[in-house]
Every structure is written in structure tokens, then in C-alpha cells.
Coordinates of C-alpha atoms in Angstrom, one line a residue:
Chain A
X1 CA 175.4 136.2 64.2
X2 CA 176.1 138.6 61.5
X3 CA 173.8 136.9 59.0
X4 CA 170.9 137.1 61.4
X5 CA 171.1 140.8 61.5
X6 CA 170.3 140.5 57.9
X7 CA 167.8 137.7 57.9
X8 CA 165.1 138.8 60.2
X9 CA 164.7 142.2 58.7
X10 CA 164.9 140.9 55.4
X11 CA 162.5 138.0 56.1
X12 CA 159.9 140.4 57.0
X13 CA 160.1 142.4 54.1
X14 CA 160.5 139.6 51.8
X15 CA 157.1 138.1 53.1
X16 CA 155.3 141.4 52.6
X17 CA 156.3 141.3 49.2
X18 CA 156.0 137.7 48.9
X19 CA 152.4 137.7 50.1
X20 CA 151.6 140.5 47.4
X21 CA 153.1 138.9 44.8
X22 CA 151.5 135.6 45.6
X23 CA 148.1 137.1 45.1
X24 CA 149.4 138.8 41.5
X25 CA 150.9 136.1 40.3
X26 CA 147.8 133.9 41.1
X27 CA 145.8 136.3 39.6
X28 CA 147.6 136.7 36.3
X29 CA 147.6 133.0 36.0
X30 CA 143.8 133.0 36.7
X31 CA 143.1 135.9 34.1
X32 CA 142.2 138.4 36.9
X33 CA 143.7 141.6 38.0
X34 CA 144.4 140.7 41.5
X35 CA 144.7 143.3 44.4
X36 CA 143.7 146.7 42.8
X37 CA 142.4 149.1 45.3
X38 CA 144.7 149.9 48.0
X39 CA 147.6 151.8 46.9
X40 CA 148.5 152.1 43.0
X41 CA 148.5 148.8 41.4
X42 CA 147.4 147.4 45.1
X43 CA 151.1 148.1 46.6
X44 CA 149.8 148.5 50.3
X45 CA 147.4 145.7 50.2
X46 CA 149.8 143.6 52.4
X47 CA 150.7 146.5 54.3
X48 CA 147.2 146.8 55.2
X49 CA 146.4 143.3 55.5
X50 CA 149.4 143.4 58.3
X51 CA 148.0 145.9 60.0
X52 CA 144.7 144.7 60.2
X53 CA 146.3 141.4 61.6
X54 CA 148.5 143.0 64.4
X55 CA 145.1 144.8 65.8
X56 CA 143.1 141.5 66.0
X57 CA 142.2 140.3 69.3
X58 CA 144.4 137.2 70.3
X59 CA 141.8 134.2 70.7
X60 CA 142.6 131.2 72.6
X61 CA 139.9 128.9 72.7
X62 CA 138.4 127.9 75.7
X63 CA 139.2 124.3 76.0
X64 CA 142.5 124.3 74.2
X65 CA 145.6 123.7 76.0
X66 CA 147.0 126.7 76.8
X67 CA 150.6 126.3 77.1
X68 CA 151.1 124.5 74.3
X69 CA 148.7 126.5 72.1
X70 CA 150.6 129.5 72.8
X71 CA 153.8 128.2 72.2
X72 CA 153.4 126.4 69.2
X73 CA 153.9 129.3 66.8
X74 CA 157.3 130.4 68.6
X75 CA 158.5 126.8 68.3
X76 CA 157.8 126.4 64.4
X77 CA 159.1 130.0 63.6
X78 CA 162.3 129.5 66.0
X79 CA 163.0 125.9 64.3
X80 CA 162.9 127.6 60.5
X81 CA 164.8 130.6 61.5
X82 CA 167.4 128.5 63.1
X83 CA 168.1 127.2 59.6
X84 CA 169.0 130.8 58.2
X85 CA 172.1 130.9 61.0
X86 CA 174.3 128.8 58.6
X87 CA 173.7 130.2 55.0
X88 CA 176.5 132.1 53.6
X89 CA 175.3 135.5 51.9
X90 CA 178.4 136.6 50.1
X91 CA 182.1 135.7 49.4
X92 CA 183.0 137.1 52.8
X93 CA 179.7 137.5 54.7
X94 CA 178.9 133.9 55.8
X95 CA 176.9 133.1 58.9
X96 CA 178.2 130.1 61.2
X97 CA 181.5 128.7 59.9
X98 CA 180.2 125.1 61.5
X99 CA 181.9 122.5 59.2
X100 CA 178.4 120.5 60.0
X101 CA 176.7 123.4 58.1
X102 CA 174.0 121.6 56.2
X103 CA 173.9 118.7 58.3
X104 CA 172.7 121.1 61.0
X105 CA 170.3 122.7 58.8
X106 CA 168.5 119.6 57.7
X107 CA 168.3 118.5 61.5
X108 CA 167.3 121.6 62.9
X109 CA 164.3 122.6 60.2
X110 CA 162.8 119.0 60.8
X111 CA 161.9 120.3 64.4
X112 CA 159.0 122.5 63.3
X113 CA 157.3 119.2 63.0
X114 CA 157.4 119.6 67.3
X115 CA 155.6 123.0 66.8
X116 CA 153.0 121.8 64.3
X117 CA 152.0 118.9 66.7
X118 CA 151.8 121.4 69.8
X119 CA 149.6 123.6 67.6
X120 CA 147.2 120.9 66.0
X121 CA 147.0 119.1 69.6
X122 CA 146.7 122.0 71.7
X123 CA 143.8 123.6 69.7
X124 CA 141.7 120.8 70.7
X125 CA 139.8 120.9 67.4
X126 CA 139.1 118.1 65.1
X127 CA 140.6 119.9 62.0
X128 CA 143.5 121.4 63.6
X129 CA 144.8 117.9 64.5
X130 CA 143.7 116.3 61.3
X131 CA 145.7 118.9 59.8
X132 CA 148.7 118.8 62.2
X133 CA 148.9 114.8 61.8
X134 CA 148.7 115.1 57.6
X135 CA 151.4 117.8 58.0
X136 CA 153.8 115.9 60.2
X137 CA 153.3 112.4 58.2
X138 CA 154.2 114.5 55.0
X139 CA 157.0 116.4 56.4
X140 CA 158.6 113.1 57.9
X141 CA 158.1 111.5 54.5
X142 CA 159.5 114.2 52.4
X143 CA 162.5 114.6 54.5
X144 CA 164.1 111.5 53.2
X145 CA 164.2 112.9 49.4
X146 CA 165.2 116.3 50.9
X147 CA 168.0 114.7 52.7
X148 CA 169.1 112.1 49.8
X149 CA 169.2 114.9 47.5
X150 CA 171.3 117.0 49.6
X151 CA 173.4 114.2 50.1
X152 CA 174.0 114.0 46.4
X153 CA 175.4 117.5 46.3
X154 CA 177.7 116.5 49.2
X155 CA 179.3 113.6 47.9
X156 CA 180.1 115.6 44.8
X157 CA 181.6 118.6 46.6
X158 CA 182.6 116.5 49.6
X159 CA 181.8 119.1 52.0
X160 CA 179.4 119.6 54.4
X161 CA 180.3 123.6 54.7
X162 CA 177.9 125.6 52.6
X163 CA 180.6 128.3 52.1
X164 CA 183.1 125.7 50.8
X165 CA 180.2 124.4 48.7
X166 CA 179.7 127.9 47.5
X167 CA 183.5 128.7 46.8
X168 CA 183.9 125.2 44.7
X169 CA 181.2 126.6 42.0
X170 CA 183.0 130.0 41.9
X171 CA 185.2 131.6 39.7
X172 CA 187.5 132.6 42.6
X173 CA 187.8 128.9 43.6
X174 CA 191.5 129.0 44.5
X175 CA 191.1 131.9 47.0
X176 CA 189.6 129.5 49.6
X177 CA 192.0 128.1 52.0
X178 CA 191.5 124.4 51.3
X179 CA 191.0 124.9 47.3
X180 CA 194.0 126.7 46.3
X181 CA 195.1 124.0 43.6
X182 CA 191.4 123.0 42.9
X183 CA 190.2 123.0 39.2
X184 CA 187.0 123.0 37.5
X185 CA 186.5 121.0 34.2
X186 CA 183.7 121.1 31.9
X187 CA 181.0 118.9 33.1
X188 CA 183.6 117.6 36.0
X189 CA 185.0 115.1 33.7
X190 CA 188.6 115.5 33.9
X191 CA 189.7 113.3 31.2
X192 CA 188.2 115.6 28.6
X193 CA 190.4 118.3 30.1
X194 CA 188.9 121.4 29.2
X195 CA 189.8 123.8 32.3
X196 CA 186.7 125.8 33.2
X197 CA 188.3 127.2 36.5
X198 CA 188.9 130.4 34.7
X199 CA 185.9 130.8 32.9
X200 CA 183.4 131.0 35.5
X201 CA 179.8 131.9 35.5
X202 CA 177.3 129.4 35.0
X203 CA 180.2 126.7 33.7
X204 CA 181.2 125.8 37.4
X205 CA 177.8 125.8 38.8
X206 CA 177.2 122.4 40.5
X207 CA 174.7 121.7 38.0
X208 CA 177.2 122.0 35.2
X209 CA 180.4 120.7 37.2
X210 CA 178.3 117.5 37.7
X211 CA 175.2 117.3 35.3
X212 CA 174.0 114.1 37.0
X213 CA 172.9 116.7 39.7
X214 CA 170.3 118.1 37.3
X215 CA 167.4 115.4 37.9
X216 CA 168.7 115.7 41.8
X217 CA 167.8 119.5 41.6
X218 CA 164.5 118.2 40.3
X219 CA 163.7 116.0 43.2
X220 CA 165.1 118.5 45.8
X221 CA 162.4 121.0 44.5
X222 CA 159.6 118.8 44.4
X223 CA 160.2 117.5 47.9
X224 CA 161.1 120.9 49.5
X225 CA 157.4 122.2 48.1
X226 CA 156.2 119.5 50.3
X227 CA 158.4 120.4 53.3
X228 CA 157.2 123.8 53.3
X229 CA 153.5 122.7 52.9
X230 CA 153.0 124.5 49.5
X231 CA 150.5 123.6 46.9
X232 CA 150.3 120.8 45.1
X233 CA 151.5 119.4 48.6
X234 CA 149.1 121.6 50.8
X235 CA 147.1 118.8 51.9
X236 CA 147.5 119.8 55.5
X237 CA 146.0 123.3 55.0
X238 CA 143.5 122.1 52.3
X239 CA 140.7 124.6 52.8
X240 CA 137.9 122.4 51.5
X241 CA 138.3 119.5 53.9
X242 CA 140.2 120.9 56.8
X243 CA 139.4 124.8 57.0
X244 CA 142.8 125.7 57.7
X245 CA 144.8 122.4 59.0
X246 CA 146.6 122.9 62.1
X247 CA 146.4 126.7 62.4
X248 CA 142.3 126.7 61.9
X249 CA 142.1 128.3 65.8
X250 CA 144.7 130.5 65.5
X251 CA 144.2 134.2 65.1
X252 CA 146.0 137.8 64.9
X253 CA 149.5 138.0 65.4
X254 CA 150.0 134.1 66.2
X255 CA 148.6 133.4 62.8
X256 CA 150.8 135.7 61.2
X257 CA 153.6 134.3 63.0
X258 CA 152.9 130.8 61.7
X259 CA 152.5 132.4 57.8
X260 CA 155.8 134.0 58.4
X261 CA 157.4 130.6 59.1
X262 CA 155.7 129.3 56.2
X263 CA 157.3 132.1 54.0
X264 CA 160.4 131.8 56.2
X265 CA 160.9 128.0 54.9
X266 CA 159.9 128.7 51.2
X267 CA 162.9 131.4 51.4
X268 CA 165.1 128.9 53.2
X269 CA 164.8 126.0 50.8
X270 CA 164.9 128.5 48.0
X271 CA 168.6 129.9 49.2
X272 CA 169.6 126.4 50.2
X273 CA 168.7 125.2 46.7
X274 CA 170.6 128.1 44.8
X275 CA 173.5 127.3 47.1
X276 CA 173.7 123.7 46.7
X277 CA 172.7 123.5 42.9
X278 CA 172.7 126.8 41.0
X279 CA 176.1 128.7 42.1
X280 CA 175.4 130.4 45.3
X281 CA 176.3 133.9 45.2
X282 CA 178.0 133.4 41.8
X283 CA 177.4 135.3 38.5
X284 CA 175.9 133.3 35.9
X285 CA 177.9 135.3 33.5
X286 CA 181.3 133.6 32.0
X287 CA 184.5 135.1 31.3
X288 CA 184.9 135.5 27.5
X289 CA 188.3 135.7 26.2
X290 CA 189.4 139.6 27.4
X291 CA 185.8 140.3 28.6
X292 CA 186.2 139.0 32.0
X293 CA 182.7 139.3 32.7
X294 CA 182.3 136.8 35.7
X295 CA 185.4 138.8 37.5
X296 CA 183.9 142.0 36.9
X297 CA 180.3 140.8 38.3
X298 CA 181.9 138.7 41.4
X299 CA 184.4 141.5 42.7
X300 CA 187.1 140.7 45.4
X301 CA 185.7 139.1 48.4
X302 CA 185.8 141.5 51.3
X303 CA 185.2 144.7 49.2
X304 CA 182.0 146.5 49.0
X305 CA 181.5 146.0 45.6
X306 CA 182.4 142.2 46.1
X307 CA 179.5 141.9 48.8
X308 CA 177.2 143.7 46.7
X309 CA 177.5 141.5 43.7
X310 CA 177.2 138.3 45.7
X311 CA 174.3 139.2 47.7
X312 CA 172.6 140.3 44.5
X313 CA 172.9 137.0 42.9
X314 CA 172.0 135.0 45.6
X315 CA 168.8 137.0 46.5
X316 CA 167.9 137.5 42.9
X317 CA 168.4 133.6 42.3
X318 CA 166.3 132.7 45.3
X319 CA 163.6 135.0 44.5
X320 CA 163.3 133.5 40.9
X321 CA 163.1 129.9 43.0
X322 CA 160.4 131.3 45.1
X323 CA 158.4 132.8 41.9
X324 CA 158.7 129.3 40.4
X325 CA 157.1 127.6 43.5
X326 CA 154.3 130.5 43.4
X327 CA 153.9 129.8 40.0
X328 CA 153.5 125.7 40.5
X329 CA 151.0 126.3 43.2
X330 CA 148.6 128.2 41.0
X331 CA 149.1 125.9 38.3
X332 CA 148.7 122.0 39.6
X333 CA 145.8 120.8 41.5
X334 CA 146.2 119.5 45.0
X335 CA 147.3 115.7 45.4
X336 CA 145.3 113.1 47.2
X337 CA 146.8 111.9 50.4
X338 CA 147.8 108.4 49.2
X339 CA 149.2 109.9 45.9
X340 CA 151.1 111.9 48.2
X341 CA 152.7 109.3 50.1
X342 CA 153.1 107.2 47.1
X343 CA 155.2 110.0 45.2
X344 CA 157.6 110.2 48.1
X345 CA 158.1 106.6 49.1
X346 CA 157.8 104.9 45.6
X347 CA 159.2 107.5 43.1
X348 CA 161.5 110.2 44.8
X349 CA 163.1 108.1 47.4
X350 CA 164.2 105.5 45.0
X351 CA 165.2 107.7 42.4
X352 CA 167.2 109.8 44.8
X353 CA 168.8 106.7 46.0
X354 CA 169.7 105.7 42.6
X355 CA 171.0 109.4 42.1
X356 CA 173.3 109.1 45.1
X357 CA 175.0 105.9 43.4
X358 CA 175.2 108.3 40.4
X359 CA 176.7 110.7 42.0
X360 CA 179.6 108.6 43.8
X361 CA 180.2 107.5 39.8
X362 CA 180.3 111.1 38.7
X363 CA 182.4 112.0 41.5
X364 CA 185.1 109.4 40.2
X365 CA 185.1 110.9 37.1
X366 CA 186.0 114.5 38.7
X367 CA 189.5 113.1 40.5
Chain B
X1 CA 184.9 132.3 83.6
X2 CA 184.4 133.0 80.1
X3 CA 181.2 132.4 77.8
X4 CA 181.6 128.8 76.9
X5 CA 182.0 127.5 80.4
X6 CA 178.8 129.7 81.2
X7 CA 177.1 128.0 78.5
X8 CA 178.2 124.7 79.5
X9 CA 176.7 125.1 82.9
X10 CA 173.8 126.6 81.9
X11 CA 172.6 123.8 79.4
X12 CA 173.7 121.2 82.2
X13 CA 171.6 123.0 84.6
X14 CA 168.7 123.0 81.9
X15 CA 169.5 119.2 81.1
X16 CA 169.3 118.2 84.7
X17 CA 166.0 120.4 85.3
X18 CA 164.3 119.2 82.5
X19 CA 165.3 115.6 83.3
X20 CA 163.7 116.2 86.9
X21 CA 160.7 117.3 85.1
X22 CA 160.0 114.0 83.1
X23 CA 160.3 112.4 86.4
X24 CA 157.9 114.6 88.1
X25 CA 155.4 115.3 85.7
X26 CA 152.4 112.8 86.0
X27 CA 151.1 113.9 82.7
X28 CA 152.8 111.7 79.8
X29 CA 152.6 114.3 77.1
X30 CA 154.5 116.8 79.0
X31 CA 157.1 114.4 80.3
X32 CA 157.9 113.9 76.4
X33 CA 158.3 117.8 76.2
X34 CA 160.5 118.0 79.0
X35 CA 162.6 115.0 77.5
X36 CA 162.8 117.0 74.2
X37 CA 163.9 119.9 76.2
X38 CA 166.5 117.7 78.0
X39 CA 168.0 116.0 74.8
X40 CA 168.1 119.7 73.4
X41 CA 170.5 120.7 76.3
X42 CA 172.5 117.4 76.0
X43 CA 173.0 118.3 72.0
X44 CA 174.1 121.5 73.2
X45 CA 176.8 120.5 75.7
X46 CA 178.3 118.2 73.0
X47 CA 178.4 121.4 70.7
X48 CA 180.2 123.6 73.3
X49 CA 182.4 120.4 73.9
X50 CA 183.4 120.6 70.5
X51 CA 181.8 117.7 69.7
X52 CA 179.5 119.3 67.2
X53 CA 178.9 116.5 64.9
X54 CA 177.5 114.2 67.7
X55 CA 175.5 117.3 68.6
X56 CA 173.9 117.6 65.7
X57 CA 173.4 113.8 65.3
X58 CA 171.8 113.8 68.8
X59 CA 169.2 116.5 67.6
X60 CA 168.7 114.6 64.2
X61 CA 168.1 111.0 65.6
X62 CA 166.5 111.8 69.1
X63 CA 164.6 114.9 68.9
X64 CA 163.7 114.7 65.2
X65 CA 163.4 111.2 64.8
X66 CA 162.6 109.1 68.1
X67 CA 160.5 111.9 70.2
X68 CA 158.5 113.1 67.4
X69 CA 157.4 109.6 66.6
X70 CA 156.5 109.6 70.4
X71 CA 154.5 112.5 70.4
X72 CA 152.9 111.6 67.4
X73 CA 151.7 108.2 69.2
X74 CA 150.6 109.8 72.4
X75 CA 148.7 112.5 70.8
X76 CA 146.5 109.9 68.6
X77 CA 146.3 107.6 72.0
X78 CA 145.1 110.5 74.0
X79 CA 142.6 111.9 71.4
X80 CA 140.9 108.7 70.7
X81 CA 140.6 107.4 74.3
X82 CA 139.6 110.9 75.3
X83 CA 141.4 110.3 78.3
X84 CA 144.8 112.1 79.8
X85 CA 147.7 109.5 80.1
X86 CA 148.9 109.6 83.4
X87 CA 152.0 107.8 85.0
X88 CA 151.4 106.4 88.3
X89 CA 154.2 105.3 90.8
X90 CA 154.5 102.0 92.6
X91 CA 156.8 100.2 94.7
X92 CA 158.1 104.0 96.0
X93 CA 160.0 102.6 99.3
X94 CA 162.0 100.1 97.1
X95 CA 162.7 103.0 94.2
X96 CA 164.0 105.7 96.5
X97 CA 166.6 102.5 98.1
X98 CA 167.4 101.3 94.7
X99 CA 168.0 104.8 93.2
X100 CA 169.9 106.2 96.4
X101 CA 172.3 103.2 96.1
X102 CA 173.0 103.4 92.4
X103 CA 173.3 107.2 92.7
X104 CA 175.9 106.8 95.4
X105 CA 177.8 103.8 93.5
X106 CA 178.0 105.8 90.5
X107 CA 179.2 109.3 92.1
X108 CA 181.8 107.2 94.1
X109 CA 183.3 105.5 90.7
X110 CA 183.1 108.6 89.0
X111 CA 184.8 110.9 91.7
X112 CA 187.7 107.9 92.2
X113 CA 188.0 107.3 88.6
X114 CA 191.4 108.8 87.0
X115 CA 190.2 110.6 83.9
X116 CA 193.8 111.2 82.5
X117 CA 192.5 113.2 79.3
X118 CA 191.1 115.8 81.9
X119 CA 194.4 117.3 82.5
X120 CA 195.7 117.3 78.9
X121 CA 195.1 119.7 76.3
X122 CA 193.7 117.6 73.3
X123 CA 194.6 119.2 69.8
X124 CA 191.0 119.2 67.6
X125 CA 192.0 118.1 64.1
X126 CA 191.2 120.7 61.5
X127 CA 188.5 118.9 59.7
X128 CA 186.6 116.8 62.3
X129 CA 184.4 115.2 59.7
X130 CA 186.8 114.0 57.7
X131 CA 188.5 112.1 60.5
X132 CA 185.2 110.7 61.6
X133 CA 184.2 109.6 57.9
X134 CA 187.9 108.3 57.2
X135 CA 187.7 106.3 60.8
X136 CA 183.9 105.0 60.0
X137 CA 185.2 103.6 56.7
X138 CA 188.4 102.0 58.2
X139 CA 188.3 101.4 61.7
X140 CA 184.8 100.8 62.6
X141 CA 183.5 99.4 59.5
X142 CA 182.0 96.2 60.6
X143 CA 180.0 98.0 63.4
X144 CA 179.2 100.5 60.6
X145 CA 178.0 97.7 58.1
X146 CA 176.4 95.8 61.1
X147 CA 174.4 98.8 62.0
X148 CA 173.1 99.6 58.4
X149 CA 172.4 95.7 58.0
X150 CA 170.1 96.1 61.2
X151 CA 168.5 99.3 59.8
X152 CA 167.6 97.7 56.6
X153 CA 166.1 94.7 58.6
X154 CA 163.8 97.2 60.6
X155 CA 162.7 98.9 57.4
X156 CA 161.7 95.8 55.8
X157 CA 160.1 94.6 58.8
X158 CA 158.3 98.0 59.1
X159 CA 157.1 97.6 55.5
X160 CA 156.1 93.6 56.1
X161 CA 154.0 94.7 59.2
X162 CA 152.2 97.5 57.6
X163 CA 151.5 95.7 54.5
X164 CA 147.8 95.4 53.7
X165 CA 146.8 91.5 54.3
X166 CA 145.0 90.0 51.6
X167 CA 142.3 87.8 52.6
X168 CA 143.0 84.1 52.9
X169 CA 140.8 82.4 50.4
X170 CA 139.8 78.8 51.3

């Protein structure tokens, strides 16, 4: 429950800023200014937009299936928001302590497909239906590389609990109940016998503990872009072909909730990616001799300082990840539907399966 | 009555009500949505019964996999044909008789069965997943492998069926 207290307000705030950031980043990439009129430097543009959205009339098409149409945005948002329940925020502030953490996340997030189908079918419009069919086909296909890349991390870290995975990448590794005597070695290779447990910092991040996870992180990044329907995989809402895809007929507050869940999905996969690959709430700064940067910038679990440091690292890394997602959106052209399916089934999935094999081998080096 | 028990009964009730919804709705699409609700409640019952791994698996396989495919198919067929798929009922008398007989036999056997575990307190292992994993890889290895081969066969079969047929040249 406790993390929900944080995530719901944070998600709303983040969406306001993310929409603004997206406009600015797209503008800078295309050599424009972006919003400049409302407030200094266009700061209040999104706030103004939100006010407009809330005031808008909630239009339900006459021939739409009312129940499905009205329920769909709630289903989409609930499915995605459930995923936040198990994310650890700091070294002592965690969500659900379920041992099935990441397994539950994968299962529950895939349910937003139900909502998308409800939206597309319920709206009784060709654009919506086509958009939702595309979205579902895409999400179901790209779930496979996402799941496989998460599985690689699970093979390396031998745990499904996200907090345990976080502690393994920490300078505080021995604080965690089951990891008292675990040691981290450079690149995870035990025979090299370079003990980096006390170094901390980026040396104990998963991509350094097991460099085999670097290509896995790339696969994860690409396929989560498709999962959250972001460009270059935004075919479900390709405006030149489908107007706006499965949310063509939505207006006002319901549309806002669908947008909120899209940005929520971006944040969710960003935080999950940071936890799995880039050291979760751990500092990037290592201990160097007497200058114990890692210990200074992590703090002790349970103290206020420790919580502040770890939440700072987690959120700022996640924000960088979101920025990379936006950067990709405005740099690459959209894929065609057959190219999209090819990429998932013929390239990402086989590579991910191969990398699972490699992660298994790397795990053998680590023990 | 504590909170867990209350939730357990709530989800049990929800499962039964939504299952009845599946039976009594004539529109197939709504029936499928009721089925989702029913599976969801069953997953919650698993979780409340300390079997969270099975609960999540239920979500992943039944709701996330099978039912989404069903909805997908149903939505496409209704949109293409323009008609709402409606179930009809035949053989009502026979169905009622069979149902009552089956229900009474089941309830008789269940109430007369001797469930030993009900009166014992079972100690949960600290890491349930570890136990499941080790058991799958040792005790239940052959069923596990057979299931894997079955899935592989299904995968290959799907690929073969959906392959583009080349025109046979004479």
C-alpha cells in the first residue's frame, strides 16, 4: 500500500511534466521552440491543456456499446497502475513484498490488452477497431521478448523479488536478510577474484555484474517501447492512417485517462528497467579508497537520508530512461506492420532466447 | 472474522456470481467478460490461500492468454458478420436433470470426504518459489518436459498452419 501513496500523485505530476518535456524535446529535435506562450518558457502549457480536457464534454457515440466504452479507460489504467504495486522505491520503502514480484508485474500489465479491446470494439468505429487490433497484436507479440529479457535478469539474480534484485546491486548487499555473505565480483567472474562488494557504485549494477545483460537491456528497451505503444512502434495510433487508433472516439476526461495510462506505462517500464539493469535505487558513484562516495550517497536503510538518496537515484535514472524514450520517438520513423512483426518474431525473440542461454552460462561463472 | 477470510468469501461469491453470469448471458461477448471476472476471482482466492504463484500463473495463462485470444476472435467475427453472437439453449429438461444429479453427487462426495489437511496447520516454506522450482526440476521433471515438448509441437504447428502456401506448379 505504502508505495501507492507515492505513485498516484507522482504519476499525475510526472505526466504533466512529461507532456511538457515531450513537446520541448520534439521541438528541439526539429529545431523549433515548442510551446512559448503560456507562462514563462511555456511552463503552464500542459496545465492549461489539462484544464481544457477536464472541462470538455464527455461524448459517447450514439451507436457505441456504452458499458464497454465507458469502462475501457478504467480497465486500462487499473491494469497498468497495478504494476506499480510491487516496485521498491528506496532501500527501506518497498511495495508489496510478494516473492513473485516481477512475475506478477508481467502478468498484470498484460491485462491492459483487455481494456484496449474493450475501447476499440465498444466505440463501434472502424478506426478504433483497427487500431485496437493492431495494438493487441503488437502488445502480445512484444510481450515475449520483454518476458524473456526479464527472465535473463532473473536467471542472473536468482530471485523474482524486485527488492532482493535491488539489494544485490547495492553496496549494502549484506544488509539484506538472505544475502549476508554474498559477494559481488568484477563482471561477476569469480575466478578473477576482484571483490567489488565494498566498491559499490556502478561496479555492482547488473549490467556490470553480468555484462551479458547489456544486449538484454537493449532488447528490453526496444520491446518495452512497443509495449507502451510508443514511436517507432506507434502503429496503433498512426495518425496518418487511423486518426488516433483505439482512442479515436474518446474525449475529455476519458481520453485523459488513456493518455495518463500511456505515460504511466512509460514510467513503469522505465522504473522496472532501472531496477533490473541499472542498479535500482543505488548510487552510480563507487567507493574509492577512503573516499567512500557510495556509502555517502546511499545512506543507511531506514534513515531519512537513506530514503532520500535512494529515491533520488531511482527517479532520476527512470527520468533519463523516459527521456531516451522520447528521444527515440522524435528521431526514428514509424515501422510498417510487417516490419514490426518481423522485428519481434525473427530478431528480438530468437536473440532473447539465445541470451537466456548465455545468462545461464554466465551464472555458472558467478558461483 | 479477520480481513483475509472476509476477502476470501468476497472473491468466492464474486467467482460464483460471475460464473452464473457466463451461464445466463446470451451475448457471447459479455459471457467472455464475465469469464474474465470469474478467473480473476479464482486467482484472488489462490493468492488469499497462500498460493500466490498459482494465482499469478492463473492470471498470466487464463486471463492474459486464453481469454484475450477468445475476445480477439469473437470481436473479429461479430464485426465481420455484423450479427451479435447469441447462445441458444437446447435440451432444457435433460440439462436440468443432469445438472441436478451431478450437483448432488458432487456435494454428497465432497461433504463426506475426509480432508485431513483441513484440521492441520501447514507450515509454509520460506521461499515458496524455490520449492516449486526444485520440485519441477527433480520430482516432476518428466511431466514438465512433456509439457514443454507439447508446447513446442503446438508452436511449430501454428507456424506451419499460418505459413503462406506456395502455389503448386504443374
